[in-house]
Amino acid sequence: MTCLLVVEDDPDLGLALRTVLDQAGYETVLAEDGNAALRLLFAERPALMVLDLVLPGLDGWEVLDRTRDMTDLPVLILSGRTSPNERVRGLRAGADDYVTKPFDTQELLARIEALLRRSRPDQWRGDYVEAGLRMVPERRSAVWQGREIRLSDIEYRLLQVLVRNRGRVVTTEQLLDLVWDAPDGAGRERVKFAVLRLRRRLAASGAGDGDPLESVRGLGYRYRADR
């Protein structure tokens, strides 16, 4: 069954959308804020996202931007903002379609069907990486030098963020924001200890091909693409 992610902070509208989509034969997961949307994006790997723009916490623009860092899945903006400028901004920011509220249910379903027909089977980027590492999202694990390592959710997300930025330094603040949803920088030590645990898991695999995680003093961490 095709999974759709609906990001809508109005609980009544969210329930109505889920009912319509479920009746149309989709499996629907619902997020009521931007942070929850990103967590479900990692966990559920939906085939399409229906995205409101006005959300608590991270707004729809930020969700769209971070989504495009991870995947090419279709994103349909469903918004009460009806001006042509907003439509143009949404499409230029990476959305595949823009529907305004109030909307016709049959038109919405037709647009979703059209986007799904045009989408590629493999929309997610960064699952396979050179130099002996492969991410396994369906099992929340990584294959390092031929050996599979089971990871916690935090460890998986931490490695995923570092891998997708391979060769570039990711600051401690950025990791707190992307992995722990803590953009205020609270709990910086948690990053240090999570990286330490991740290093120990890689070392315990016995692959013995070096440590791909580099500490950059005073800044953050980097996945070394040129090991």
Coordinates of N, CA and C in Angstrom, one line a residue:
M1 N 0.8 -1.2 0.0 CA 0.0 0.0 0.0 C 0.9 1.2 0.0
T2 N 0.6 2.2 -0.8 CA 1.3 3.5 -0.9 C 1.2 4.3 0.3
C3 N 2.3 4.7 0.9 CA 2.2 5.6 2.1 C 2.3 7.0 1.7
L4 N 1.4 7.8 2.3 CA 1.5 9.3 2.1 C 1.6 9.9 3.5
L5 N 2.4 11.0 3.5 CA 2.6 11.8 4.7 C 1.9 13.1 4.6
V6 N 0.9 13.3 5.5 CA 0.1 14.6 5.5 C 0.7 15.4 6.7
V7 N 1.1 16.6 6.4 CA 1.6 17.6 7.4 C 0.6 18.7 7.5
E8 N -0.2 18.7 8.6 CA -1.3 19.6 8.7 C -1.5 19.9 10.2
D9 N -1.5 21.1 10.7 CA -1.6 21.4 12.1 C -3.0 21.5 12.6
D10 N -4.0 21.6 11.7 CA -5.4 21.7 12.0 C -5.9 20.2 12.2
P11 N -6.2 19.8 13.4 CA -6.5 18.4 13.6 C -7.8 17.9 12.9
D12 N -8.8 18.8 12.8 CA -10.0 18.4 12.0 C -9.7 18.2 10.6
L13 N -8.9 19.1 10.0 CA -8.6 19.0 8.6 C -7.7 17.8 8.3
G14 N -6.7 17.6 9.3 CA -5.8 16.5 9.1 C -6.6 15.2 9.2
L15 N -7.6 15.0 10.1 CA -8.4 13.8 10.1 C -9.2 13.7 8.9
A16 N -9.8 14.8 8.3 CA -10.5 14.7 7.1 C -9.7 14.2 5.9
L17 N -8.5 14.8 5.8 CA -7.6 14.4 4.8 C -7.2 12.9 4.9
R18 N -6.9 12.5 6.1 CA -6.6 11.1 6.3 C -7.7 10.1 5.9
T19 N -8.9 10.5 6.2 CA -10.1 9.8 5.9 C -10.3 9.6 4.4
V20 N -10.1 10.8 3.7 CA -10.3 10.8 2.2 C -9.2 9.9 1.6
L21 N -7.9 10.1 2.0 CA -6.8 9.3 1.4 C -6.9 7.8 1.8
D22 N -7.3 7.5 3.0 CA -7.5 6.1 3.3 C -8.6 5.4 2.5
Q23 N -9.7 6.2 2.3 CA -10.7 5.6 1.5 C -10.3 5.5 0.0
A24 N -9.3 6.3 -0.4 CA -8.8 6.1 -1.8 C -7.8 5.0 -1.9
G25 N -7.5 4.3 -0.8 CA -6.6 3.2 -0.9 C -5.2 3.5 -0.5
Y26 N -4.9 4.6 0.1 CA -3.6 4.9 0.5 C -3.4 4.6 2.0
E27 N -2.2 4.4 2.5 CA -1.8 4.4 3.9 C -1.4 5.8 4.3
T28 N -2.0 6.4 5.2 CA -1.8 7.8 5.5 C -1.2 8.0 6.9
V29 N -0.1 8.7 7.0 CA 0.4 9.1 8.4 C 0.3 10.6 8.5
L30 N 0.1 11.0 9.7 CA -0.3 12.5 9.9 C 0.7 13.1 10.9
A31 N 1.3 14.2 10.5 CA 2.1 15.0 11.4 C 1.5 16.4 11.6
E32 N 1.5 16.9 12.9 CA 0.8 18.2 13.2 C 1.8 19.3 13.4
D33 N 3.1 19.0 13.2 CA 4.1 20.1 13.2 C 5.3 19.7 12.4
G34 N 6.2 20.7 12.2 CA 7.3 20.4 11.3 C 8.3 19.4 11.8
N35 N 8.6 19.4 13.1 CA 9.6 18.4 13.7 C 9.0 17.0 13.5
A36 N 7.7 16.9 13.8 CA 7.1 15.5 13.7 C 7.2 15.1 12.2
A37 N 7.0 16.0 11.3 CA 7.0 15.7 9.9 C 8.4 15.1 9.5
L38 N 9.5 15.7 10.0 CA 10.8 15.2 9.6 C 11.1 13.9 10.2
R39 N 10.6 13.7 11.5 CA 10.8 12.4 12.1 C 10.0 11.3 11.3
L40 N 8.8 11.6 10.9 CA 8.0 10.6 10.2 C 8.6 10.3 8.8
L41 N 9.2 11.4 8.2 CA 9.9 11.3 6.9 C 11.0 10.2 7.0
F42 N 11.8 10.3 8.1 CA 12.8 9.3 8.3 C 12.3 7.9 8.5
A43 N 11.2 7.9 9.4 CA 10.7 6.6 9.9 C 9.9 5.8 8.8
E44 N 9.0 6.6 8.1 CA 8.0 5.9 7.2 C 8.5 5.9 5.8
R45 N 9.3 6.8 5.4 CA 9.8 6.9 4.0 C 8.6 6.9 3.0
P46 N 7.7 7.9 3.1 CA 6.5 7.9 2.3 C 6.8 8.1 0.8
A47 N 5.8 7.8 0.0 CA 5.9 8.0 -1.5 C 5.6 9.4 -1.9
L48 N 4.9 10.2 -1.0 CA 4.5 11.6 -1.3 C 4.2 12.3 0.0
M49 N 4.4 13.6 0.0 CA 4.1 14.4 1.1 C 3.0 15.5 0.7
V50 N 2.0 15.7 1.5 CA 1.1 16.8 1.4 C 1.4 17.7 2.5
L51 N 1.8 18.9 2.2 CA 2.5 19.8 3.2 C 1.7 21.2 3.3
D52 N 1.3 21.5 4.5 CA 0.8 22.8 4.9 C 2.0 23.7 5.1
L53 N 1.9 25.0 4.9 CA 3.0 25.9 5.1 C 3.0 26.5 6.5
V54 N 1.9 26.8 7.1 CA 1.8 27.4 8.4 C 1.8 26.3 9.5
L55 N 2.9 26.1 10.1 CA 3.0 25.0 11.1 C 3.7 25.5 12.4
P56 N 3.4 24.9 13.5 CA 4.2 25.3 14.7 C 5.6 24.7 14.7
G57 N 6.5 25.4 15.3 CA 7.9 24.9 15.3 C 8.5 25.2 13.9
L58 N 9.0 24.2 13.2 CA 9.5 24.4 11.9 C 8.3 24.7 10.9
D59 N 8.4 25.7 10.1 CA 7.3 26.0 9.2 C 7.4 25.1 8.0
G60 N 6.5 25.2 7.1 CA 6.4 24.4 5.9 C 7.6 24.7 5.0
W61 N 8.1 25.9 4.9 CA 9.3 26.2 4.1 C 10.5 25.5 4.5
E62 N 10.7 25.4 5.9 CA 11.9 24.7 6.4 C 11.7 23.2 6.2
V63 N 10.5 22.7 6.4 CA 10.3 21.3 6.2 C 10.6 20.9 4.7
L64 N 10.1 21.7 3.8 CA 10.4 21.5 2.4 C 11.9 21.5 2.1
D65 N 12.6 22.5 2.6 CA 14.0 22.6 2.4 C 14.8 21.4 2.9
R66 N 14.5 20.9 4.1 CA 15.2 19.8 4.6 C 14.8 18.5 3.9
T67 N 13.5 18.4 3.5 CA 13.1 17.3 2.7 C 13.9 17.1 1.4
R68 N 14.1 18.3 0.8 CA 14.8 18.2 -0.5 C 16.3 17.9 -0.3
D69 N 16.8 18.0 0.9 CA 18.2 17.5 1.2 C 18.3 16.0 1.2
M70 N 17.1 15.4 1.5 CA 17.1 13.9 1.7 C 16.5 13.1 0.5
T71 N 15.6 13.7 -0.2 CA 14.8 12.9 -1.1 C 14.2 13.7 -2.2
D72 N 13.9 13.0 -3.3 CA 13.2 13.7 -4.4 C 11.7 13.3 -4.4
L73 N 11.2 12.8 -3.3 CA 9.8 12.4 -3.3 C 8.9 13.6 -3.6
P74 N 7.7 13.3 -4.3 CA 6.8 14.4 -4.6 C 6.3 15.1 -3.4
V75 N 6.3 16.4 -3.4 CA 5.7 17.3 -2.4 C 4.6 18.1 -3.0
L76 N 3.4 18.0 -2.4 CA 2.3 18.8 -2.8 C 2.0 19.8 -1.7
I77 N 2.1 21.0 -1.9 CA 1.8 22.0 -0.9 C 0.3 22.2 -0.9
L78 N -0.3 22.2 0.3 CA -1.8 22.4 0.4 C -1.9 23.6 1.4
S79 N -2.2 24.8 0.9 CA -2.1 26.0 1.8 C -3.3 26.9 1.6
G80 N -3.5 27.7 2.6 CA -4.5 28.7 2.5 C -4.0 30.0 1.9
R81 N -2.7 30.0 1.6 CA -2.1 31.2 1.0 C -2.3 31.1 -0.5
T82 N -3.1 32.0 -1.0 CA -3.6 31.9 -2.4 C -2.9 32.8 -3.4
S83 N -2.0 33.7 -3.0 CA -1.5 34.6 -4.0 C -0.6 33.9 -5.0
P84 N -0.5 34.5 -6.2 CA 0.4 33.9 -7.2 C 1.8 33.9 -6.8
N85 N 2.3 34.9 -6.0 CA 3.6 34.9 -5.5 C 4.0 33.7 -4.6
E86 N 3.0 33.4 -3.8 CA 3.2 32.2 -2.9 C 3.3 30.9 -3.7
R87 N 2.5 30.8 -4.7 CA 2.5 29.6 -5.6 C 3.9 29.5 -6.2
V88 N 4.3 30.6 -6.8 CA 5.6 30.6 -7.5 C 6.7 30.3 -6.5
R89 N 6.7 30.9 -5.3 CA 7.7 30.6 -4.3 C 7.8 29.1 -4.0
G90 N 6.6 28.5 -3.8 CA 6.5 27.1 -3.4 C 7.1 26.2 -4.5
L91 N 6.8 26.5 -5.7 CA 7.3 25.7 -6.8 C 8.8 25.9 -7.0
R92 N 9.3 27.1 -6.9 CA 10.7 27.3 -7.0 C 11.5 26.8 -5.8
A93 N 10.8 26.6 -4.7 CA 11.5 26.1 -3.5 C 11.6 24.6 -3.6
G94 N 11.0 23.9 -4.5 CA 11.1 22.5 -4.7 C 9.8 21.7 -4.6
A95 N 8.7 22.4 -4.4 CA 7.4 21.6 -4.4 C 7.1 21.2 -5.8
D96 N 6.3 20.1 -5.9 CA 5.9 19.6 -7.2 C 4.6 20.1 -7.7
D97 N 3.8 20.5 -6.7 CA 2.4 21.1 -7.0 C 2.0 21.9 -5.9
Y98 N 1.0 22.8 -6.1 CA 0.5 23.7 -5.1 C -1.0 23.8 -5.2
V99 N -1.7 23.4 -4.2 CA -3.2 23.4 -4.2 C -3.6 24.3 -3.0
T100 N -4.6 25.2 -3.3 CA -5.0 26.2 -2.3 C -6.3 25.6 -1.5
K101 N -6.4 26.1 -0.3 CA -7.6 25.8 0.5 C -8.6 26.9 0.3
P102 N -9.9 26.6 0.3 CA -10.5 25.3 0.3 C -10.3 24.6 -1.0
F103 N -10.3 23.3 -1.0 CA -10.0 22.5 -2.2 C -11.1 21.5 -2.5
D104 N -11.1 21.1 -3.8 CA -12.0 20.0 -4.2 C -11.3 18.7 -4.0
T105 N -12.0 17.8 -3.3 CA -11.4 16.5 -2.9 C -11.0 15.7 -4.1
Q106 N -11.8 15.6 -5.2 CA -11.5 14.8 -6.4 C -10.3 15.4 -7.1
E107 N -10.2 16.8 -7.1 CA -9.1 17.4 -7.8 C -7.8 17.1 -7.0
L108 N -7.8 17.1 -5.7 CA -6.7 16.8 -4.9 C -6.2 15.4 -5.1
L109 N -7.1 14.4 -5.2 CA -6.8 13.0 -5.4 C -6.2 12.9 -6.8
A110 N -6.7 13.6 -7.8 CA -6.2 13.5 -9.2 C -4.8 14.0 -9.2
R111 N -4.5 15.1 -8.5 CA -3.2 15.7 -8.5 C -2.2 14.7 -7.8
I112 N -2.6 14.1 -6.7 CA -1.7 13.1 -6.1 C -1.4 12.0 -7.0
E113 N -2.5 11.5 -7.7 CA -2.2 10.3 -8.6 C -1.3 10.7 -9.7
A114 N -1.4 11.9 -10.2 CA -0.5 12.4 -11.3 C 0.9 12.5 -10.8
L115 N 1.1 13.0 -9.6 CA 2.5 13.1 -9.1 C 3.1 11.7 -8.8
L116 N 2.3 10.8 -8.3 CA 2.8 9.4 -8.1 C 3.2 8.7 -9.4
R117 N 2.4 9.0 -10.4 CA 2.7 8.4 -11.7 C 4.1 8.8 -12.3
R118 N 4.4 10.1 -12.0 CA 5.6 10.7 -12.5 C 6.8 10.4 -11.6
S119 N 6.6 10.0 -10.4 CA 7.7 9.8 -9.5 C 8.6 8.6 -9.8
R120 N 9.8 8.7 -9.4 CA 10.8 7.6 -9.6 C 10.7 6.5 -8.5
P121 N 10.9 5.3 -8.8 CA 10.8 4.2 -7.8 C 11.8 4.5 -6.6
D122 N 13.0 4.9 -7.0 CA 14.0 5.1 -5.9 C 14.2 6.7 -5.8
Q123 N 13.5 7.3 -4.8 CA 13.5 8.7 -4.7 C 14.5 9.2 -3.6
W124 N 15.0 8.3 -2.8 CA 15.8 8.7 -1.7 C 17.3 8.7 -2.0
R125 N 17.9 9.7 -1.6 CA 19.4 9.9 -1.9 C 20.2 9.5 -0.6
G126 N 21.4 9.0 -0.9 CA 22.3 8.8 0.2 C 22.3 7.5 0.9
D127 N 21.5 6.5 0.4 CA 21.4 5.2 1.1 C 22.7 4.4 0.8
Y128 N 23.3 4.6 -0.3 CA 24.5 3.9 -0.7 C 25.6 4.9 -0.8
V129 N 26.7 4.6 -0.2 CA 27.9 5.5 -0.1 C 29.1 4.7 -0.5
E130 N 30.0 5.4 -1.1 CA 31.3 4.8 -1.5 C 32.1 4.5 -0.2
A131 N 33.2 3.8 -0.4 CA 34.2 3.5 0.7 C 33.7 2.6 1.8
G132 N 32.9 1.6 1.4 CA 32.5 0.6 2.3 C 31.3 0.7 3.2
L133 N 30.6 1.8 3.0 CA 29.4 2.0 3.9 C 28.1 2.0 3.1
R134 N 27.1 1.3 3.6 CA 25.8 1.3 3.0 C 24.8 1.5 4.1
M135 N 23.9 2.5 4.0 CA 22.8 2.6 5.0 C 21.7 1.7 4.6
V136 N 21.0 1.1 5.6 CA 19.9 0.2 5.4 C 18.7 0.8 6.2
P137 N 17.9 1.7 5.6 CA 16.9 2.4 6.3 C 15.8 1.5 6.8
E138 N 15.4 0.5 6.1 CA 14.3 -0.3 6.5 C 14.6 -1.1 7.8
R139 N 15.9 -1.3 8.2 CA 16.3 -1.9 9.4 C 17.0 -1.0 10.4
R140 N 17.1 0.3 10.0 CA 17.8 1.2 10.9 C 19.2 0.7 11.2
S141 N 19.9 0.3 10.2 CA 21.3 -0.2 10.4 C 22.2 0.3 9.3
A142 N 23.5 -0.1 9.4 CA 24.4 0.3 8.4 C 25.3 -0.9 8.1
V143 N 25.7 -1.1 6.9 CA 26.6 -2.2 6.5 C 28.0 -1.5 6.3
W144 N 28.9 -1.8 7.2 CA 30.3 -1.2 7.3 C 31.3 -2.2 6.9
Q145 N 31.9 -2.0 5.7 CA 32.9 -3.0 5.3 C 32.4 -4.4 5.2
G146 N 31.1 -4.6 4.8 CA 30.5 -5.9 4.6 C 29.9 -6.5 5.8
R147 N 29.9 -5.8 7.0 CA 29.3 -6.3 8.2 C 28.2 -5.3 8.6
E148 N 27.0 -5.9 8.9 CA 25.8 -5.1 9.3 C 25.9 -4.7 10.8
I149 N 25.7 -3.4 11.1 CA 25.7 -2.9 12.4 C 24.3 -2.4 12.8
R150 N 23.7 -2.9 13.8 CA 22.4 -2.4 14.2 C 22.6 -1.1 15.0
L151 N 21.8 -0.1 14.8 CA 22.0 1.2 15.4 C 20.7 1.7 16.1
S152 N 20.8 2.5 17.1 CA 19.7 3.1 17.7 C 19.2 4.2 16.7
D153 N 18.0 4.7 17.0 CA 17.4 5.8 16.1 C 18.3 7.0 16.0
I154 N 18.9 7.4 17.2 CA 19.7 8.5 17.2 C 21.0 8.3 16.5
E155 N 21.6 7.1 16.7 CA 22.9 6.7 16.0 C 22.6 6.7 14.5
Y156 N 21.5 6.1 14.1 CA 21.2 6.0 12.6 C 21.1 7.4 12.0
R157 N 20.3 8.3 12.7 CA 20.1 9.7 12.2 C 21.4 10.4 12.2
L158 N 22.2 10.2 13.2 CA 23.5 10.9 13.3 C 24.4 10.5 12.1
L159 N 24.5 9.2 11.9 CA 25.4 8.7 10.8 C 24.8 9.2 9.5
Q160 N 23.5 9.2 9.3 CA 22.9 9.6 8.1 C 23.2 11.0 7.7
V161 N 23.0 11.9 8.7 CA 23.3 13.3 8.5 C 24.8 13.5 8.1
L162 N 25.7 12.9 8.8 CA 27.1 13.0 8.5 C 27.5 12.5 7.1
V163 N 26.9 11.3 6.8 CA 27.1 10.7 5.5 C 26.6 11.6 4.4
R164 N 25.4 12.2 4.5 CA 24.9 13.0 3.5 C 25.6 14.3 3.3
N165 N 26.4 14.7 4.3 CA 27.3 15.9 4.2 C 28.8 15.5 4.1
R166 N 29.0 14.3 3.6 CA 30.4 13.7 3.6 C 31.4 14.7 3.0
G167 N 32.5 14.8 3.7 CA 33.5 15.7 3.2 C 33.4 17.1 3.8
R168 N 32.2 17.4 4.4 CA 32.0 18.8 5.0 C 31.8 18.7 6.5
V169 N 32.2 19.7 7.2 CA 32.0 19.7 8.6 C 30.6 20.0 8.9
V170 N 30.0 19.2 9.8 CA 28.7 19.5 10.4 C 28.9 20.0 11.8
T171 N 28.4 21.2 12.1 CA 28.7 21.7 13.4 C 27.8 21.0 14.5
T172 N 28.3 21.1 15.7 CA 27.5 20.5 16.8 C 26.1 21.1 16.9
E173 N 25.9 22.4 16.6 CA 24.6 23.0 16.7 C 23.7 22.4 15.6
Q174 N 24.3 22.2 14.4 CA 23.5 21.6 13.3 C 23.1 20.2 13.6
L175 N 24.0 19.4 14.2 CA 23.6 18.1 14.6 C 22.5 18.0 15.6
L176 N 22.6 18.9 16.6 CA 21.5 19.0 17.6 C 20.2 19.3 17.0
D177 N 20.2 20.2 16.0 CA 19.0 20.6 15.3 C 18.4 19.4 14.4
L178 N 19.3 18.8 13.6 CA 18.9 17.8 12.7 C 18.6 16.4 13.3
V179 N 19.4 16.1 14.3 CA 19.3 14.7 14.9 C 18.4 14.7 16.1
W180 N 18.5 15.7 17.0 CA 17.8 15.8 18.2 C 16.6 16.8 18.2
D181 N 16.4 17.6 17.2 CA 15.4 18.6 17.1 C 15.6 19.6 18.3
A182 N 16.9 20.0 18.6 CA 17.2 20.9 19.6 C 18.0 22.1 19.1
P183 N 17.4 23.0 18.3 CA 18.2 24.0 17.6 C 18.8 25.1 18.5
D184 N 18.3 25.1 19.8 CA 18.9 26.1 20.7 C 20.3 25.7 21.3
G185 N 20.8 24.5 20.9 CA 22.1 24.1 21.3 C 22.2 23.5 22.6
A186 N 21.0 23.3 23.3 CA 21.0 22.7 24.6 C 21.6 21.2 24.6
G187 N 22.4 20.9 25.5 CA 22.9 19.5 25.6 C 24.0 19.1 24.6
R188 N 24.9 20.0 24.4 CA 26.0 19.8 23.4 C 26.8 18.5 23.7
E189 N 26.9 18.1 25.0 CA 27.6 16.9 25.3 C 27.0 15.7 24.7
R190 N 25.7 15.7 24.5 CA 25.0 14.5 23.9 C 25.6 14.2 22.5
V191 N 26.0 15.2 21.8 CA 26.6 14.9 20.5 C 27.9 14.2 20.6
K192 N 28.7 14.7 21.5 CA 30.0 14.1 21.8 C 29.9 12.6 22.2
F193 N 29.0 12.3 23.1 CA 28.8 10.9 23.5 C 28.2 10.0 22.5
A194 N 27.3 10.6 21.7 CA 26.6 9.8 20.6 C 27.7 9.5 19.5
V195 N 28.5 10.4 19.2 CA 29.6 10.1 18.2 C 30.5 9.0 18.8
L196 N 30.8 9.1 20.1 CA 31.7 8.1 20.7 C 31.1 6.7 20.6
R197 N 29.7 6.6 20.9 CA 29.1 5.3 20.8 C 29.1 4.8 19.4
L198 N 28.8 5.7 18.4 CA 28.8 5.3 17.0 C 30.2 4.8 16.6
R199 N 31.3 5.5 17.0 CA 32.6 5.0 16.7 C 32.9 3.6 17.3
R200 N 32.4 3.4 18.5 CA 32.6 2.1 19.1 C 31.9 1.0 18.3
R201 N 30.7 1.3 17.8 CA 29.9 0.3 17.1 C 30.7 0.0 15.8
L202 N 31.2 1.0 15.1 CA 31.9 0.8 13.9 C 33.2 -0.1 14.1
A203 N 33.9 0.3 15.2 CA 35.1 -0.4 15.6 C 34.8 -1.9 16.0
A204 N 33.7 -2.1 16.7 CA 33.3 -3.4 17.2 C 32.9 -4.4 16.1
S205 N 32.6 -3.8 14.9 CA 32.2 -4.7 13.7 C 33.4 -5.5 13.3
G206 N 34.6 -5.1 13.7 CA 35.8 -5.9 13.3 C 36.3 -5.7 11.9
A207 N 35.7 -4.7 11.2 CA 36.1 -4.5 9.8 C 37.5 -4.0 9.7
G208 N 37.9 -3.2 10.6 CA 39.3 -2.7 10.7 C 39.7 -1.9 9.5
D209 N 38.9 -1.0 9.0 CA 39.3 -0.2 7.9 C 39.4 1.3 8.3
G210 N 39.7 1.6 9.6 CA 39.8 2.9 10.0 C 38.5 3.5 10.4
D211 N 38.7 4.7 11.1 CA 37.5 5.5 11.6 C 37.1 6.5 10.6
P212 N 35.9 6.4 10.0 CA 35.5 7.4 9.0 C 35.0 8.7 9.6
L213 N 34.8 8.8 10.9 CA 34.3 10.0 11.6 C 35.4 10.8 12.1
E214 N 35.5 12.0 11.7 CA 36.6 12.9 12.1 C 36.1 14.0 13.0
S215 N 36.7 14.3 14.1 CA 36.4 15.4 15.0 C 37.2 16.6 14.5
V216 N 36.5 17.7 14.3 CA 37.1 19.0 13.9 C 37.0 19.9 15.2
R217 N 38.1 20.1 15.8 CA 38.2 20.8 17.1 C 37.5 22.2 17.0
G218 N 36.6 22.4 18.0 CA 35.9 23.6 18.1 C 34.7 23.8 17.1
L219 N 34.5 22.9 16.2 CA 33.5 23.1 15.2 C 32.4 21.9 15.2
G220 N 32.9 20.7 14.9 CA 31.9 19.6 14.9 C 32.6 18.4 14.4
Y221 N 31.9 17.7 13.4 CA 32.3 16.4 12.9 C 32.2 16.3 11.4
R222 N 32.9 15.4 10.9 CA 32.9 15.2 9.4 C 33.0 13.7 9.1
Y223 N 32.2 13.3 8.1 CA 32.4 11.9 7.6 C 33.4 12.1 6.5
R224 N 34.5 11.4 6.6 CA 35.6 11.6 5.6 C 35.4 10.8 4.3
A225 N 35.1 11.5 3.3 CA 34.8 10.8 2.0 C 36.1 10.3 1.3
D226 N 37.3 10.8 1.8 CA 38.5 10.4 1.1 C 39.3 9.5 1.9
R227 N 38.7 8.6 2.7 CA 39.4 7.7 3.6 C 40.3 6.8 2.7

